[in-house]
């Protein structure tokens, strides 16, 4: 395979980027090169500036090229935590937009969707947002079409929710470049059971239960969907019962049997998780966060938050900020 037909992928890494997301995409591409015995894929680690970049796992990587020097790329993926921003808020986003205009496919993995959107790359296109970041993302970008699919991709914009989804996207690239048989062999190398595509929803943990939702009864799943759509506009169990065509008692019994808790407590846990995203990944005032998750004031929010996480929102935010600053450690990312 000649240089012209090779696919060259850049990974723009920020401090605290999720290491698994990077390796989950590079390793299948490396394996594909070995299996095909040809350099079908090449990759470059890029930073705003050249040099050492610390990952979320406290393993350092070397950005061998600066963003300003990025060239000869077919695709460029952003990897970061949700809180990271460009050091040069004018020049770096402009460079990304210039790359896009010159035919480079841009994308993001996990929290990298935040700087991607901040750069003005995404307009009316949908993007994949990890469920862990959904509340913070919607608060910052209410007009962006955030999807829960593991992969949301077009010819010019490719976004994936996390590390496993990055592996799936890499397999798609291998299939497109080297064929289905090679992609299947790569998947088997890593014991990756199947290649997920667009339209596949993320696995989301059920609050305080060892499930991802697949084995929940239909009534509970429908109620959870209603709860998820009404985080900021609180809904009662009676309303959920009316919408699902059953009695409140049936909803109560179904939740207790499936999750071990009442629908009210389950719903509160969902709202607390959304609140914690906003506490850690946004700078919003606690009163605004309370309103965003359906509370009339911050007093009950603080009480429920402390019961759920053992600290107040203010204490949790101070802890997160201290973790970011001390030894330049990032808040954990997905």
Tab-separated table of C-alpha atoms in Angstrom:
chain	number	residue	atom	x	y	z
A	1	UNK	CA	0.000	0.000	0.000
A	2	UNK	CA	1.452	3.338	-0.999
A	3	UNK	CA	1.614	6.484	1.099
A	4	UNK	CA	-1.272	8.104	-0.751
A	5	UNK	CA	-3.795	5.370	0.100
A	6	UNK	CA	-2.827	5.170	3.774
A	7	UNK	CA	-5.213	6.671	6.358
A	8	UNK	CA	-3.448	9.123	8.677
A	9	UNK	CA	-5.241	9.867	11.948
A	10	UNK	CA	-4.307	12.584	14.424
A	11	UNK	CA	-5.210	12.469	18.100
A	12	UNK	CA	-5.357	15.881	19.771
A	13	UNK	CA	-4.754	15.127	23.441
A	14	UNK	CA	-5.421	17.472	26.355
A	15	UNK	CA	-4.153	17.192	29.925
A	16	UNK	CA	-6.139	14.529	31.735
A	17	UNK	CA	-7.398	12.865	28.572
A	18	UNK	CA	-8.806	9.328	29.048
A	19	UNK	CA	-5.940	6.993	28.178
A	20	UNK	CA	-8.202	4.026	27.413
A	21	UNK	CA	-9.920	6.006	24.675
A	22	UNK	CA	-6.607	6.560	22.912
A	23	UNK	CA	-5.297	3.017	23.177
A	24	UNK	CA	-8.687	1.533	22.306
A	25	UNK	CA	-8.490	3.215	18.926
A	26	UNK	CA	-4.788	2.871	18.172
A	27	UNK	CA	-4.411	-0.811	19.084
A	28	UNK	CA	-6.931	-2.204	16.563
A	29	UNK	CA	-5.374	-0.024	13.858
A	30	UNK	CA	-1.924	-1.322	14.782
A	31	UNK	CA	-3.221	-4.884	14.685
A	32	UNK	CA	-4.804	-4.291	11.289
A	33	UNK	CA	-1.453	-3.154	9.905
A	34	UNK	CA	0.181	-6.322	11.231
A	35	UNK	CA	-2.527	-8.654	9.942
A	36	UNK	CA	-2.570	-7.028	6.499
A	37	UNK	CA	1.224	-6.725	6.491
A	38	UNK	CA	0.982	-3.183	5.176
A	39	UNK	CA	0.916	0.328	6.664
A	40	UNK	CA	-2.782	0.898	6.057
A	41	UNK	CA	-3.038	3.263	9.032
A	42	UNK	CA	-0.720	5.832	10.562
A	43	UNK	CA	-1.321	8.011	13.602
A	44	UNK	CA	0.204	11.025	15.288
A	45	UNK	CA	-0.223	12.358	18.814
A	46	UNK	CA	-0.850	16.089	18.691
A	47	UNK	CA	-1.016	18.701	21.440
A	48	UNK	CA	-1.710	22.399	21.379
A	49	UNK	CA	2.036	22.461	21.879
A	50	UNK	CA	4.555	19.698	21.462
A	51	UNK	CA	5.621	17.835	24.567
A	52	UNK	CA	4.522	15.712	27.458
A	53	UNK	CA	0.787	15.328	28.112
A	54	UNK	CA	-0.420	13.519	31.219
A	55	UNK	CA	-3.368	11.162	30.813
A	56	UNK	CA	-6.153	10.511	33.311
A	57	UNK	CA	-4.276	7.393	34.438
A	58	UNK	CA	-1.195	9.475	35.256
A	59	UNK	CA	0.685	7.899	32.357
A	60	UNK	CA	2.492	10.480	30.249
A	61	UNK	CA	2.312	10.580	26.446
A	62	UNK	CA	4.437	12.613	24.059
A	63	UNK	CA	2.705	14.926	21.629
A	64	UNK	CA	5.173	14.885	18.751
A	65	UNK	CA	3.417	17.587	16.792
A	66	UNK	CA	1.705	20.837	17.712
A	67	UNK	CA	-1.792	21.622	16.463
A	68	UNK	CA	-0.403	24.496	14.392
A	69	UNK	CA	1.898	22.021	12.616
A	70	UNK	CA	-0.780	19.391	11.990
A	71	UNK	CA	-0.834	18.385	8.356
A	72	UNK	CA	-1.309	15.405	6.071
A	73	UNK	CA	-4.239	14.224	8.200
A	74	UNK	CA	-7.357	12.436	7.065
A	75	UNK	CA	-9.030	12.626	10.496
A	76	UNK	CA	-8.383	14.362	13.797
A	77	UNK	CA	-9.970	13.208	17.050
A	78	UNK	CA	-10.076	15.278	20.230
A	79	UNK	CA	-9.543	13.503	23.563
A	80	UNK	CA	-10.005	15.372	26.826
A	81	UNK	CA	-11.911	15.612	30.060
A	82	UNK	CA	-15.037	17.812	29.878
A	83	UNK	CA	-13.380	20.610	31.862
A	84	UNK	CA	-10.313	21.096	29.676
A	85	UNK	CA	-10.197	24.129	27.398
A	86	UNK	CA	-7.844	25.358	24.726
A	87	UNK	CA	-4.929	27.356	26.110
A	88	UNK	CA	-5.252	29.639	23.080
A	89	UNK	CA	-9.000	30.162	22.869
A	90	UNK	CA	-8.749	32.020	19.550
A	91	UNK	CA	-6.013	30.430	17.475
A	92	UNK	CA	-6.523	26.747	18.279
A	93	UNK	CA	-10.257	26.579	17.465
A	94	UNK	CA	-9.540	28.574	14.297
A	95	UNK	CA	-6.933	25.967	13.333
A	96	UNK	CA	-9.502	23.186	13.801
A	97	UNK	CA	-12.020	25.016	11.646
A	98	UNK	CA	-9.361	25.515	8.969
A	99	UNK	CA	-8.542	21.803	8.982
A	100	UNK	CA	-12.241	21.029	8.568
A	101	UNK	CA	-12.502	23.421	5.622
A	102	UNK	CA	-9.560	21.669	3.986
A	103	UNK	CA	-11.239	18.264	4.147
A	104	UNK	CA	-10.015	16.792	7.440
A	105	UNK	CA	-12.731	14.779	9.187
A	106	UNK	CA	-12.975	15.984	12.780
A	107	UNK	CA	-14.254	14.010	15.708
A	108	UNK	CA	-14.113	13.355	19.413
A	109	UNK	CA	-13.953	10.527	21.877
A	110	UNK	CA	-15.740	10.776	25.240
A	111	UNK	CA	-15.154	14.188	26.876
A	112	UNK	CA	-13.394	15.450	23.751
A	113	UNK	CA	-16.820	16.453	22.461
A	114	UNK	CA	-16.739	19.453	24.828
A	115	UNK	CA	-13.744	21.272	23.264
A	116	UNK	CA	-14.943	20.129	19.838
A	117	UNK	CA	-18.248	21.947	20.309
A	118	UNK	CA	-16.565	24.938	21.986
A	119	UNK	CA	-14.390	25.283	18.884
A	120	UNK	CA	-17.460	26.012	16.770
A	121	UNK	CA	-17.096	22.813	14.749
A	122	UNK	CA	-20.561	21.434	15.453
A	123	UNK	CA	-23.532	23.285	14.085
A	124	UNK	CA	-26.699	21.331	13.382
A	125	UNK	CA	-25.000	17.940	13.386
A	126	UNK	CA	-25.820	15.466	16.168
A	127	UNK	CA	-23.032	14.259	18.461
A	128	UNK	CA	-22.497	11.307	20.792
A	129	UNK	CA	-22.286	12.270	24.475
A	130	UNK	CA	-21.370	9.815	27.226
A	131	UNK	CA	-24.227	9.422	29.720
A	132	UNK	CA	-21.849	10.416	32.530
A	133	UNK	CA	-21.466	13.877	30.970
A	134	UNK	CA	-24.963	14.351	29.561
A	135	UNK	CA	-26.310	16.795	32.155
A	136	UNK	CA	-23.203	18.979	32.043
A	137	UNK	CA	-23.195	18.894	28.240
A	138	UNK	CA	-26.847	19.865	27.909
A	139	UNK	CA	-26.392	22.665	30.435
A	140	UNK	CA	-23.489	24.160	28.475
A	141	UNK	CA	-24.801	23.413	24.975
A	142	UNK	CA	-28.614	23.355	25.164
A	143	UNK	CA	-28.991	23.833	21.402
A	144	UNK	CA	-26.716	20.960	20.344
A	145	UNK	CA	-28.313	17.654	19.362
A	146	UNK	CA	-26.737	15.335	21.967
A	147	UNK	CA	-27.356	11.649	21.304
A	148	UNK	CA	-27.007	8.614	23.569
A	149	UNK	CA	-25.836	6.420	20.672
A	150	UNK	CA	-22.357	4.940	21.131
A	151	UNK	CA	-21.340	6.254	17.694
A	152	UNK	CA	-22.717	9.255	15.823
A	153	UNK	CA	-20.814	9.657	12.569
A	154	UNK	CA	-20.988	11.317	9.189
A	155	UNK	CA	-18.423	11.823	6.465
A	156	UNK	CA	-17.136	15.007	8.103
A	157	UNK	CA	-17.882	14.562	11.829
A	158	UNK	CA	-17.359	11.404	13.900
A	159	UNK	CA	-18.104	11.300	17.623
A	160	UNK	CA	-18.080	8.334	19.987
A	161	UNK	CA	-19.081	8.026	23.627
A	162	UNK	CA	-16.142	6.193	25.189
A	163	UNK	CA	-13.291	3.702	24.939
A	164	UNK	CA	-15.282	0.672	23.769
A	165	UNK	CA	-17.048	2.823	21.196
A	166	UNK	CA	-13.644	4.060	19.971
A	167	UNK	CA	-12.666	0.422	19.387
A	168	UNK	CA	-15.873	-0.065	17.392
A	169	UNK	CA	-15.120	2.998	15.278
A	170	UNK	CA	-11.585	1.723	14.641
A	171	UNK	CA	-13.049	-1.591	13.433
A	172	UNK	CA	-15.283	0.326	11.042
A	173	UNK	CA	-12.225	2.124	9.665
A	174	UNK	CA	-10.432	-1.203	9.256
A	175	UNK	CA	-13.415	-2.690	7.445
A	176	UNK	CA	-13.583	0.277	5.094
A	177	UNK	CA	-9.871	0.185	4.336
A	178	UNK	CA	-9.014	-3.534	4.435
A	179	UNK	CA	-12.323	-5.385	4.281
A	180	UNK	CA	-14.675	-7.260	6.578
A	181	UNK	CA	-12.448	-10.301	7.036
A	182	UNK	CA	-9.564	-8.234	8.380
A	183	UNK	CA	-11.897	-6.293	10.678
A	184	UNK	CA	-13.278	-9.571	12.001
A	185	UNK	CA	-9.770	-10.915	12.631
A	186	UNK	CA	-8.811	-7.738	14.466
A	187	UNK	CA	-11.906	-8.079	16.652
A	188	UNK	CA	-10.962	-11.686	17.401
A	189	UNK	CA	-7.408	-10.681	18.336
A	190	UNK	CA	-8.829	-8.605	21.158
A	191	UNK	CA	-11.782	-10.895	21.919
A	192	UNK	CA	-14.114	-8.052	20.962
A	193	UNK	CA	-17.449	-9.854	20.510
A	194	UNK	CA	-19.129	-7.607	17.968
A	195	UNK	CA	-18.742	-4.338	16.091
A	196	UNK	CA	-21.394	-1.872	17.137
A	197	UNK	CA	-22.514	0.778	14.701
A	198	UNK	CA	-24.719	3.820	14.651
A	199	UNK	CA	-28.097	3.530	16.339
A	200	UNK	CA	-26.792	1.430	19.240
A	201	UNK	CA	-27.593	3.036	22.573
A	202	UNK	CA	-25.145	3.323	25.431
A	203	UNK	CA	-25.347	0.995	28.411
A	204	UNK	CA	-26.458	3.046	31.394
A	205	UNK	CA	-26.225	1.692	34.938
A	206	UNK	CA	-29.437	1.286	36.871
A	207	UNK	CA	-29.239	3.210	40.130
A	208	UNK	CA	-27.991	0.989	42.969
A	209	UNK	CA	-28.643	-2.248	41.088
A	210	UNK	CA	-26.317	-4.565	39.136
A	211	UNK	CA	-28.027	-3.952	35.801
A	212	UNK	CA	-27.474	-1.921	32.648
A	213	UNK	CA	-31.175	-1.765	31.853
A	214	UNK	CA	-31.370	-4.577	29.312
A	215	UNK	CA	-33.102	-6.953	31.716
A	216	UNK	CA	-35.535	-4.506	33.286
A	217	UNK	CA	-39.278	-5.024	32.772
A	218	UNK	CA	-40.879	-2.947	30.051
A	219	UNK	CA	-42.916	-0.898	32.550
A	220	UNK	CA	-39.796	0.079	34.486
A	221	UNK	CA	-37.896	0.918	31.305
A	222	UNK	CA	-40.725	3.173	30.127
A	223	UNK	CA	-40.874	4.868	33.520
A	224	UNK	CA	-37.098	5.384	33.546
A	225	UNK	CA	-37.321	7.034	30.112
A	226	UNK	CA	-39.954	9.409	31.473
A	227	UNK	CA	-37.821	10.180	34.522
A	228	UNK	CA	-34.780	10.825	32.302
A	229	UNK	CA	-36.753	13.267	30.143
A	230	UNK	CA	-38.012	15.177	33.199
A	231	UNK	CA	-34.840	15.812	35.212
A	232	UNK	CA	-35.332	19.585	35.283
A	233	UNK	CA	-39.136	19.466	35.394
A	234	UNK	CA	-39.960	17.098	38.234
A	235	UNK	CA	-42.569	14.450	37.513
A	236	UNK	CA	-44.626	12.522	40.065
A	237	UNK	CA	-45.147	8.772	40.221
A	238	UNK	CA	-48.848	9.412	39.576
A	239	UNK	CA	-47.977	11.206	36.326
A	240	UNK	CA	-45.689	8.356	35.287
A	241	UNK	CA	-48.491	5.881	36.006
A	242	UNK	CA	-50.910	7.848	33.815
A	243	UNK	CA	-48.382	8.035	30.976
A	244	UNK	CA	-47.703	4.298	31.120
A	245	UNK	CA	-51.357	3.307	31.503
A	246	UNK	CA	-51.087	1.642	34.910
A	247	UNK	CA	-51.769	2.545	38.539
A	248	UNK	CA	-49.214	4.201	40.837
A	249	UNK	CA	-49.235	1.027	42.921
A	250	UNK	CA	-48.186	-1.023	39.886
A	251	UNK	CA	-45.289	1.358	39.236
A	252	UNK	CA	-44.217	1.090	42.880
A	253	UNK	CA	-44.320	-2.707	42.842
A	254	UNK	CA	-42.487	-2.973	39.519
A	255	UNK	CA	-39.635	-0.732	40.684
A	256	UNK	CA	-39.308	-2.487	44.015
A	257	UNK	CA	-39.111	-5.884	42.343
A	258	UNK	CA	-36.692	-4.813	39.597
A	259	UNK	CA	-34.384	-2.362	41.409
A	260	UNK	CA	-34.948	-2.931	45.117
A	261	UNK	CA	-36.083	0.632	45.661
A	262	UNK	CA	-39.113	2.850	45.165
A	263	UNK	CA	-39.530	4.869	41.951
A	264	UNK	CA	-39.252	8.059	44.017
A	265	UNK	CA	-35.830	7.078	45.359
A	266	UNK	CA	-34.739	5.824	41.953
A	267	UNK	CA	-35.753	9.159	40.371
A	268	UNK	CA	-33.953	11.096	43.098
A	269	UNK	CA	-30.783	9.090	42.413
A	270	UNK	CA	-31.011	10.025	38.734
A	271	UNK	CA	-31.398	13.685	39.617
A	272	UNK	CA	-28.486	13.530	42.045
A	273	UNK	CA	-26.237	12.015	39.379
A	274	UNK	CA	-27.205	14.844	37.032
A	275	UNK	CA	-26.563	17.375	39.802
A	276	UNK	CA	-23.120	15.895	40.463
A	277	UNK	CA	-22.174	16.223	36.805
A	278	UNK	CA	-23.050	19.912	36.975
A	279	UNK	CA	-21.203	20.378	40.272
A	280	UNK	CA	-18.001	18.793	38.960
A	281	UNK	CA	-18.058	19.658	35.258
A	282	UNK	CA	-19.598	23.146	35.253
A	283	UNK	CA	-19.141	26.399	37.089
A	284	UNK	CA	-22.866	26.935	37.658
A	285	UNK	CA	-24.048	28.304	40.994
A	286	UNK	CA	-25.552	25.715	43.333
A	287	UNK	CA	-28.938	27.479	43.165
A	288	UNK	CA	-28.857	27.189	39.361
A	289	UNK	CA	-27.918	23.522	39.593
A	290	UNK	CA	-30.831	22.953	41.957
A	291	UNK	CA	-33.197	24.479	39.399
A	292	UNK	CA	-31.623	22.437	36.600
A	293	UNK	CA	-32.462	19.159	38.367
A	294	UNK	CA	-35.972	20.129	39.403
A	295	UNK	CA	-35.571	21.679	42.873
A	296	UNK	CA	-37.256	24.918	43.905
A	297	UNK	CA	-34.290	25.885	46.094
A	298	UNK	CA	-30.802	24.700	46.951
A	299	UNK	CA	-31.728	23.604	50.516
A	300	UNK	CA	-33.338	20.232	49.669
A	301	UNK	CA	-30.762	19.669	46.938
A	302	UNK	CA	-27.889	20.029	49.404
A	303	UNK	CA	-29.615	17.660	51.825
A	304	UNK	CA	-30.266	14.979	49.195
A	305	UNK	CA	-26.801	15.455	47.680
A	306	UNK	CA	-25.085	14.889	51.015
A	307	UNK	CA	-27.210	11.808	51.643
A	308	UNK	CA	-26.259	10.427	48.240
A	309	UNK	CA	-22.537	11.246	48.151
A	310	UNK	CA	-21.504	11.958	51.724
A	311	UNK	CA	-20.473	15.557	50.994
A	312	UNK	CA	-22.244	18.778	50.129
A	313	UNK	CA	-22.113	20.098	46.547
A	314	UNK	CA	-19.728	22.845	47.677
A	315	UNK	CA	-17.383	20.331	49.303
A	316	UNK	CA	-17.531	18.072	46.264
A	317	UNK	CA	-16.656	20.959	43.943
A	318	UNK	CA	-13.741	22.048	46.141
A	319	UNK	CA	-12.449	18.483	46.156
A	320	UNK	CA	-12.718	18.252	42.379
A	321	UNK	CA	-10.998	21.588	41.853
A	322	UNK	CA	-8.213	20.673	44.258
A	323	UNK	CA	-7.757	17.371	42.457
A	324	UNK	CA	-7.386	19.233	39.161
A	325	UNK	CA	-4.777	21.612	40.555
A	326	UNK	CA	-2.627	19.498	42.880
A	327	UNK	CA	0.138	17.900	40.826
A	328	UNK	CA	-1.915	18.839	37.777
A	329	UNK	CA	-4.109	15.788	38.335
A	330	UNK	CA	-7.314	15.632	36.319
A	331	UNK	CA	-10.769	14.808	37.537
A	332	UNK	CA	-11.388	11.206	36.449
A	333	UNK	CA	-12.690	10.958	32.909
A	334	UNK	CA	-14.356	8.209	30.906
